[in-house]
Amino acid sequence: MINKNFVDFSILLLLKDKKEYLFSFFIFTFIVFLASSILFISDSIKHDLFIALDKQHQIIVKNTKSGRYTPLSEEHIDSILQISGVDNVKGKVDGYYYFAQDRRYFHIVVDESLDEHSMIISSEIKSILAKFKYTTQFNFLTQDGITSLDIKKVIKSNIISNDVILVNEDIARKILNMDEDEYSYLDVLVPNNSEIDFISLKIVDLYPDIKVKTKNDLKSDYEYVFYYKGGIFMILYIVSMISFFILLKNQISSVFGEKKREIAIFRSIGFAIKDIIFLKFIQNSVVALCSYFLGVFLAYIFVFIFGAPLLKNIFLGHDASHIIFTPIVDVKTLFVMFIFTVIPFLASILLPAWKIAVEDMSEVIK
Amino acid sequence: MRSKILIRNLYKIYNEKKENEFFALKNINLNIKCGEIVIIKGISGSGKSTLLSLIGALSKPSSGDILVNEQNIAKLPDIFSSQYRNEEVGFIFQSFNLVDGLSVYDNVKAPLVLSNINQDELKKKINLALEVANIAHKSQQMVSNLSGGEKQRCAIARALVNSPSLILADEPTANLDKNNSLIFVDILKKFKQLNKTVVVATHDTIFDNLAFVDTYVNIEDGAII
Amino acid sequence: MFFIKRILIIFFIFLVIIIGDLVTYDYVEKEDKIKEISSKMTSISPSFSFASKEYKKFVYDK
Amino acid sequence: MSLFLLNDIVVFIFIEVILLLLLFISEFSVLKVLKYWDFSATTTFQYALEKRNYLVNTIIYFTVSVKIVLFIFFVKSLDELSLLVPGAMCATGVIGANSYGNILLLFKIFMLFLLSIWIIINKLDLESKVFPYIKEKYYLFSFIFVLTCIEFCLELFYFMNIPLSVPVFCCSTVFKLDNLPFELNTSGLLIIYYLLFVVILISSYYKKSIISFFANILFLFTSYYAVTYFFGTYIYELPNHKCPFCMLQKEYFYVGYFIWFSLFLGVFFGISPYIIESITLKKYTYLHKYCILFTTIFVALSTYFVVSYYLKNGVLL
């Protein structure tokens, strides 16, 4: 049914008038590029987060007082251990150190294998410290004066290690100003997965102030954030798309209007109305498909090869220059993008194409 | 001989039933036989172009019948009238109506792309038409670079490429100098040899008293006199 | 046809670059790194993705 | 949290709105044509109406192609939604999450049927030189338009009412063996299934549209139950896994798409000749051969899993 000569001829005409199509081609490529960049970034972050979640503890217990997080004590550990089904409860120290000179927080994480004089930092933090001439060691300002630690190792920044400083537990308590028997959170080990929900309810029964998060809670939290915020992006997108398509429709109408005579010539040599509509449809499909693929390809290169400068900061804040996104290409995402961009594009040319096709042919006879 | 075009009680009225109602054609009756060359003469505005566009199914009559090959084309749906224009009719317009920005070859190709024929056949048909119209040597040139006479030969090649049995020419010599007009008259003779039915609407005196023309029709104010 | 071929060649080059990038990327290493660090730290709050630095502070201060 | 902020749903609703808008534009033309159409008239207005015909055609062609893509997208999205909706393991739970789901799915299939029938009538109409079925086809269009509006409302209601905190039922609870209608047992169901298949083959071969019509409608329902309660278990190779949707997933090599689409195509080509004949009042037997083709593919595909299971394991489930 599709006639090769006809398709060839449509493309010949498209190339002849390429100037008229350049505008829509570039804008559309840009829209696809932007949208797919955002989807690529969020897919990639999501992928990394879910990997991180894999190694998380089954139940995480945090204490709150008047709505703020406060440390937990040994007493909490003891009473949670009493609950049947709980295998082990580990108290963990973890928190944020405020680095006033650069006005930012460092995430202090405990690594048991380190001694009292060294720390491991992420490459992001390394470059921040280098700004202030700390190249081999760093001085933490604590209540008891200065604690000086050597930089033992630098680890690569990724989505969760970006602002991390790994230190010994005692040093961590010192930096975070926590007592010997204080813990930032508890890590509850439950051998039987089906008991997790039940046990977390029990913990809340014991201490109404305590916040309990299970792994599944976290998982759905992530899902929630990504679906939800993705949707907000989408809605912003729809607004911009609608304005683009209105623009496109007007632009196409005017381009088609200039081509009135040409269309009348084609009609006079035997092109039917449906042929003209089909001709315009082929031409615009070629434009739309080329822009779509070009946009997606450029987005891939921009996000995963160049690391998405500028756009990255929308997602991760300003201190994220060292994060490299894991290249994740989800066919479903591309399919969604395709439906979302190409179909409205083609829909917006149907009406102008018909209008120009049914123009009467009196123009040719004069 | 079998009649090629049979026109009965043909009217074309613009702005019907309005104040500025205008009768472009009034009660036209005409019988053109196969292989005939017919010259329709009349001053501009007399309705000869309208008549031509009705025969070519470019517009539709207000009333009356136009039978081409015993088939009424007056009320054909668009798909069929387009097919008729494509396969049965070759147009040669006053302003040539070529598509600027395409080469001569591609312009001549245009009517053929609708039918699904293979590449070799396509090339053969185009080259044949270019030969007949004597424009083959310029086939790769852009039409915008051609002279008036060459443009017309290109238009003729396009009209012939689908080997139609009916050729309609609307003021073919109006944009040509004397020399090229004479060449067109020669081409008319060629059409006669090819046994095509040709209808020419013109007011050019160069077509007067030609021996090979079968019928002269004078038209004035939309009526045949 | 010539045009379509040319476009396809351009896209093919892009595709080769992308597939090359996908194939050479060391997923296992990255995964190990993430897992290693995440086994050491507490739950990562989901609110920080999409959020700016200021927002993170706010979340933590709360 | 609202489902309307999900990427997929936003895109889905957006495209549906565009289609609705296009259909609305053509409905405007359709009403004009229905009111003023007079083929014998030679006025400019009548010719303008004839030209509007092509707008409606173009829009419908576009709508149908987009609807088919969207239908696949819809099913795929439901599958993904099952991650979000508590309790749902596959699309079954999401579809059954509220009372609109099943109606909506049926509606969507029905709409595709209707639109395809419209395209066939339109083709017959355009092949003739006097637009013989233009009124019929435009009445059908108006009907389709109304249905599309209802479908759109159903979609909105459906997405609005998917519970995100209360667990829904999963396929293992929805499809139990004693759910078979008319107190049929599996062997009875299979007998009817193959019997209907033979009836369809014969009626299609002898081009008896009316028999084919009724046989295909019965076959559609029988096949639904047969695939869900019998053939499905062989696809999953689990005696108690009864679900029409899980087979759409990657684990089963998307075989569900082939099974369901061959069934729908077969049934469509089986019932449409009769409907077209009753609208155009002329014999139209061109499609019967496709009915035979697709129904055979469907039956062969579903039987294949049982046979291959038997050959591999030597027993039936």
Coordinates of C-alpha atoms in Angstrom, one line a residue, chain D residues 47-305:
Chain D
Y47 CA -18.5 20.1 -2.7
A48 CA -17.1 21.6 0.5
L49 CA -18.9 18.9 2.4
E50 CA -17.4 16.2 0.2
K51 CA -14.0 17.6 1.0
R52 CA -14.8 17.4 4.7
N53 CA -15.2 13.7 4.3
Y54 CA -11.4 13.5 3.8
L55 CA -10.7 15.3 7.0
V56 CA -12.8 12.8 8.9
N57 CA -11.1 9.9 7.2
T58 CA -7.7 11.2 8.0
I59 CA -8.5 11.8 11.6
I60 CA -10.0 8.3 12.0
Y61 CA -7.0 6.6 10.4
F62 CA -4.8 8.5 12.7
T63 CA -7.0 7.8 15.8
V64 CA -7.1 4.1 15.1
S65 CA -3.3 3.8 14.7
V66 CA -2.7 5.8 17.8
K67 CA -5.4 3.8 19.7
I68 CA -3.7 0.5 18.9
V69 CA -0.4 1.9 20.2
L70 CA -2.1 3.4 23.2
F71 CA -3.9 0.1 24.0
I72 CA -0.6 -1.7 24.3
F73 CA 0.8 1.2 26.3
F74 CA -2.2 1.0 28.6
V75 CA -1.8 -2.7 29.3
K76 CA 2.0 -2.2 29.8
S77 CA 1.3 0.7 32.2
L78 CA -1.1 -1.4 34.2
D79 CA 1.6 -4.0 34.5
E80 CA 4.0 -1.3 35.9
L81 CA 1.4 0.1 38.1
S82 CA 1.2 -3.2 39.9
L83 CA 4.5 -2.2 41.6
L84 CA 2.8 0.8 43.1
V85 CA -0.6 -0.6 44.0
P86 CA -0.3 -2.7 47.2
G87 CA -1.2 -6.3 46.8
A88 CA -1.1 -6.4 43.0
M89 CA 1.3 -8.8 41.5
C90 CA 0.3 -8.2 37.9
A91 CA -2.2 -6.2 35.9
T92 CA -5.1 -8.3 37.3
G93 CA -4.9 -6.6 40.6
V94 CA -4.7 -3.1 39.0
I95 CA -7.6 -3.8 36.7
G96 CA -9.7 -5.2 39.5
A97 CA -8.7 -2.4 41.8
N98 CA -12.1 -0.8 41.3
S99 CA -15.3 -1.5 39.4
Y100 CA -14.4 0.6 36.4
G101 CA -11.3 -1.4 35.5
N102 CA -12.9 -4.4 33.8
I103 CA -15.5 -2.3 32.0
L104 CA -12.8 0.0 30.8
L105 CA -10.8 -2.8 29.3
L106 CA -13.8 -4.3 27.6
F107 CA -14.7 -0.8 26.3
K108 CA -11.3 -0.3 24.8
I109 CA -11.4 -3.6 22.9
F110 CA -14.9 -2.9 21.8
M111 CA -13.8 0.6 20.6
L112 CA -11.0 -0.8 18.5
F113 CA -13.5 -3.2 16.9
L114 CA -15.9 -0.4 16.1
L115 CA -13.2 1.8 14.7
S116 CA -12.0 -1.0 12.5
I117 CA -15.4 -1.7 11.2
W118 CA -15.8 2.0 10.5
I119 CA -12.6 1.9 8.4
I120 CA -13.9 -1.0 6.4
I121 CA -17.2 0.7 5.7
N122 CA -15.4 3.9 4.8
K123 CA -13.3 1.9 2.3
L124 CA -16.4 0.5 0.7
D125 CA -17.9 4.0 0.6
L126 CA -14.9 5.5 -1.1
E127 CA -14.6 2.8 -3.6
S128 CA -18.0 3.7 -5.0
K129 CA -18.5 6.9 -6.9
V130 CA -21.7 8.1 -5.3
F131 CA -20.9 7.8 -1.5
P132 CA -23.6 5.2 -0.9
Y133 CA -23.0 4.7 2.8
I134 CA -22.1 8.1 3.9
K135 CA -25.0 8.6 6.2
E136 CA -24.6 5.2 7.8
K137 CA -20.9 5.7 8.3
Y138 CA -21.4 9.1 9.9
Y139 CA -24.1 7.8 12.2
L140 CA -21.7 5.1 13.2
F141 CA -19.0 7.8 13.7
S142 CA -21.2 9.8 16.0
F143 CA -21.9 6.7 18.0
I144 CA -18.2 6.1 18.2
F145 CA -17.6 9.7 19.3
V146 CA -20.1 9.4 22.1
L147 CA -18.5 6.1 23.2
T148 CA -15.1 7.7 23.1
C149 CA -16.3 10.4 25.4
I150 CA -17.7 7.8 27.8
E151 CA -14.4 5.9 27.5
F152 CA -12.5 8.9 28.5
C153 CA -14.7 9.5 31.5
L154 CA -14.3 5.9 32.5
E155 CA -10.6 6.3 32.3
L156 CA -10.6 9.3 34.6
F157 CA -12.9 7.6 37.1
Y158 CA -10.8 4.5 36.9
F159 CA -7.5 6.2 37.6
M160 CA -9.1 8.4 40.3
N161 CA -10.3 5.4 42.2
I162 CA -7.3 3.2 42.2
P163 CA -6.6 2.7 45.9
L164 CA -2.9 3.3 46.9
S165 CA -3.2 2.3 50.5
V166 CA -5.7 -0.5 50.7
P167 CA -4.4 -3.8 49.3
V168 CA -6.2 -5.1 46.2
F169 CA -6.7 -8.7 45.2
C170 CA -4.0 -10.5 43.2
C171 CA -4.7 -12.9 40.4
S172 CA -4.5 -16.0 42.6
T173 CA -7.6 -14.9 44.5
V174 CA -9.5 -13.4 41.6
F175 CA -9.3 -16.5 39.4
K176 CA -10.4 -19.6 41.1
L177 CA -11.6 -22.7 39.3
D178 CA -15.1 -22.6 40.7
N179 CA -15.5 -19.2 39.0
L180 CA -16.4 -20.9 35.7
P181 CA -19.8 -19.8 34.4
F182 CA -22.7 -22.3 34.0
E183 CA -21.0 -24.7 36.4
L184 CA -18.8 -25.9 33.7
N185 CA -15.8 -28.0 34.4
T186 CA -12.5 -27.8 32.5
S187 CA -13.2 -30.7 30.1
G188 CA -16.6 -29.2 29.2
L189 CA -15.0 -25.9 28.6
L190 CA -12.4 -27.5 26.3
I191 CA -15.1 -29.4 24.3
I192 CA -17.0 -26.2 23.7
Y193 CA -13.8 -24.4 22.8
Y194 CA -12.7 -26.9 20.1
L195 CA -16.3 -27.4 18.9
L196 CA -16.7 -23.6 18.4
F197 CA -13.3 -23.5 16.6
V198 CA -14.6 -26.1 14.1
V199 CA -17.9 -24.3 13.7
I200 CA -16.0 -21.1 13.0
L201 CA -13.7 -22.8 10.4
I202 CA -16.7 -24.3 8.6
S203 CA -18.8 -21.2 8.6
S204 CA -15.9 -19.0 7.5
Y205 CA -15.0 -21.4 4.8
Y206 CA -18.5 -21.5 3.4
K207 CA -18.8 -17.7 4.1
K208 CA -21.9 -17.9 6.3
S209 CA -21.6 -14.5 8.0
I210 CA -24.3 -14.9 10.5
I211 CA -23.2 -18.2 11.9
S212 CA -19.6 -17.0 12.0
F213 CA -20.9 -13.9 13.9
F214 CA -22.5 -15.8 16.7
A215 CA -19.9 -18.5 16.8
N216 CA -17.2 -15.9 17.2
I217 CA -18.9 -14.0 20.0
L218 CA -19.3 -17.3 21.9
F219 CA -15.8 -18.2 21.0
L220 CA -14.5 -14.9 22.5
F221 CA -16.0 -15.7 25.9
T222 CA -15.1 -19.4 25.8
S223 CA -11.5 -18.5 24.9
Y224 CA -11.2 -16.0 27.6
Y225 CA -12.1 -18.7 30.2
A226 CA -10.2 -21.4 28.4
V227 CA -7.0 -19.4 28.3
T228 CA -7.3 -18.1 31.8
Y229 CA -8.3 -21.3 33.5
F230 CA -6.7 -24.0 31.4
F231 CA -4.1 -22.9 28.8
G232 CA -2.6 -20.3 31.0
T233 CA -1.6 -22.9 33.6
Y234 CA 0.5 -24.6 30.9
I235 CA 2.1 -21.3 29.9
Y236 CA 3.1 -20.7 33.5
E237 CA 3.7 -24.4 34.1
L238 CA 2.0 -24.0 37.4
P239 CA -1.3 -25.8 38.1
N240 CA -2.7 -23.0 40.3
H241 CA -1.5 -19.9 38.5
K242 CA -4.6 -18.8 36.7
C243 CA -4.3 -15.3 35.2
P244 CA -4.9 -13.7 31.8
F245 CA -2.4 -10.9 32.4
C246 CA 0.8 -12.5 33.7
M247 CA 1.5 -14.0 30.3
L248 CA 2.0 -10.5 29.0
Q249 CA 5.1 -10.2 31.1
K250 CA 8.7 -10.6 30.1
E251 CA 9.1 -13.8 32.0
Y252 CA 6.8 -15.5 29.6
F253 CA 8.5 -13.9 26.5
Y254 CA 5.5 -11.6 26.0
V255 CA 3.6 -14.6 24.6
G256 CA 0.4 -13.1 26.0
Y257 CA 0.4 -10.4 23.4
F258 CA 0.5 -12.9 20.6
I259 CA -2.3 -15.0 22.1
W260 CA -4.6 -12.2 22.9
F261 CA -4.0 -10.3 19.7
S262 CA -4.5 -13.4 17.5
L263 CA -7.8 -14.1 19.4
F264 CA -9.0 -10.5 19.0
L265 CA -8.1 -10.3 15.3
G266 CA -9.7 -13.6 14.6
V267 CA -12.9 -12.7 16.4
F268 CA -12.9 -9.3 14.7
F269 CA -12.6 -10.7 11.2
G270 CA -15.2 -13.3 12.2
I271 CA -17.9 -10.9 13.4
S272 CA -17.3 -7.9 11.2
P273 CA -18.6 -9.4 7.9
Y274 CA -22.1 -9.8 9.4
I275 CA -22.1 -6.2 10.9
I276 CA -20.9 -4.7 7.6
E277 CA -23.4 -6.7 5.7
S278 CA -26.2 -5.5 7.9
I279 CA -25.1 -1.9 7.4
T280 CA -24.3 -1.9 3.7
L281 CA -27.0 -4.6 2.8
K282 CA -24.5 -6.2 0.5
K283 CA -22.5 -9.4 0.7
Y284 CA -19.0 -8.9 2.1
T285 CA -17.1 -12.1 2.5
Y286 CA -13.6 -10.8 1.9
L287 CA -12.6 -11.0 5.6
H288 CA -13.5 -14.6 6.3
K289 CA -10.1 -15.9 5.2
Y290 CA -8.4 -13.7 7.8
C291 CA -10.7 -15.1 10.4
I292 CA -9.7 -18.6 9.6
L293 CA -6.0 -17.5 9.6
F294 CA -6.0 -15.8 13.0
T295 CA -8.3 -18.2 14.8
T296 CA -6.1 -21.0 13.7
I297 CA -3.0 -19.2 14.9
F298 CA -4.7 -18.6 18.3
V299 CA -5.9 -22.2 18.7
A300 CA -2.5 -23.6 17.6
L301 CA -0.6 -21.3 19.9
S302 CA -2.7 -22.2 23.0
T303 CA -2.7 -25.9 22.2
Y304 CA 1.0 -25.8 21.6
F305 CA 1.8 -25.1 25.3

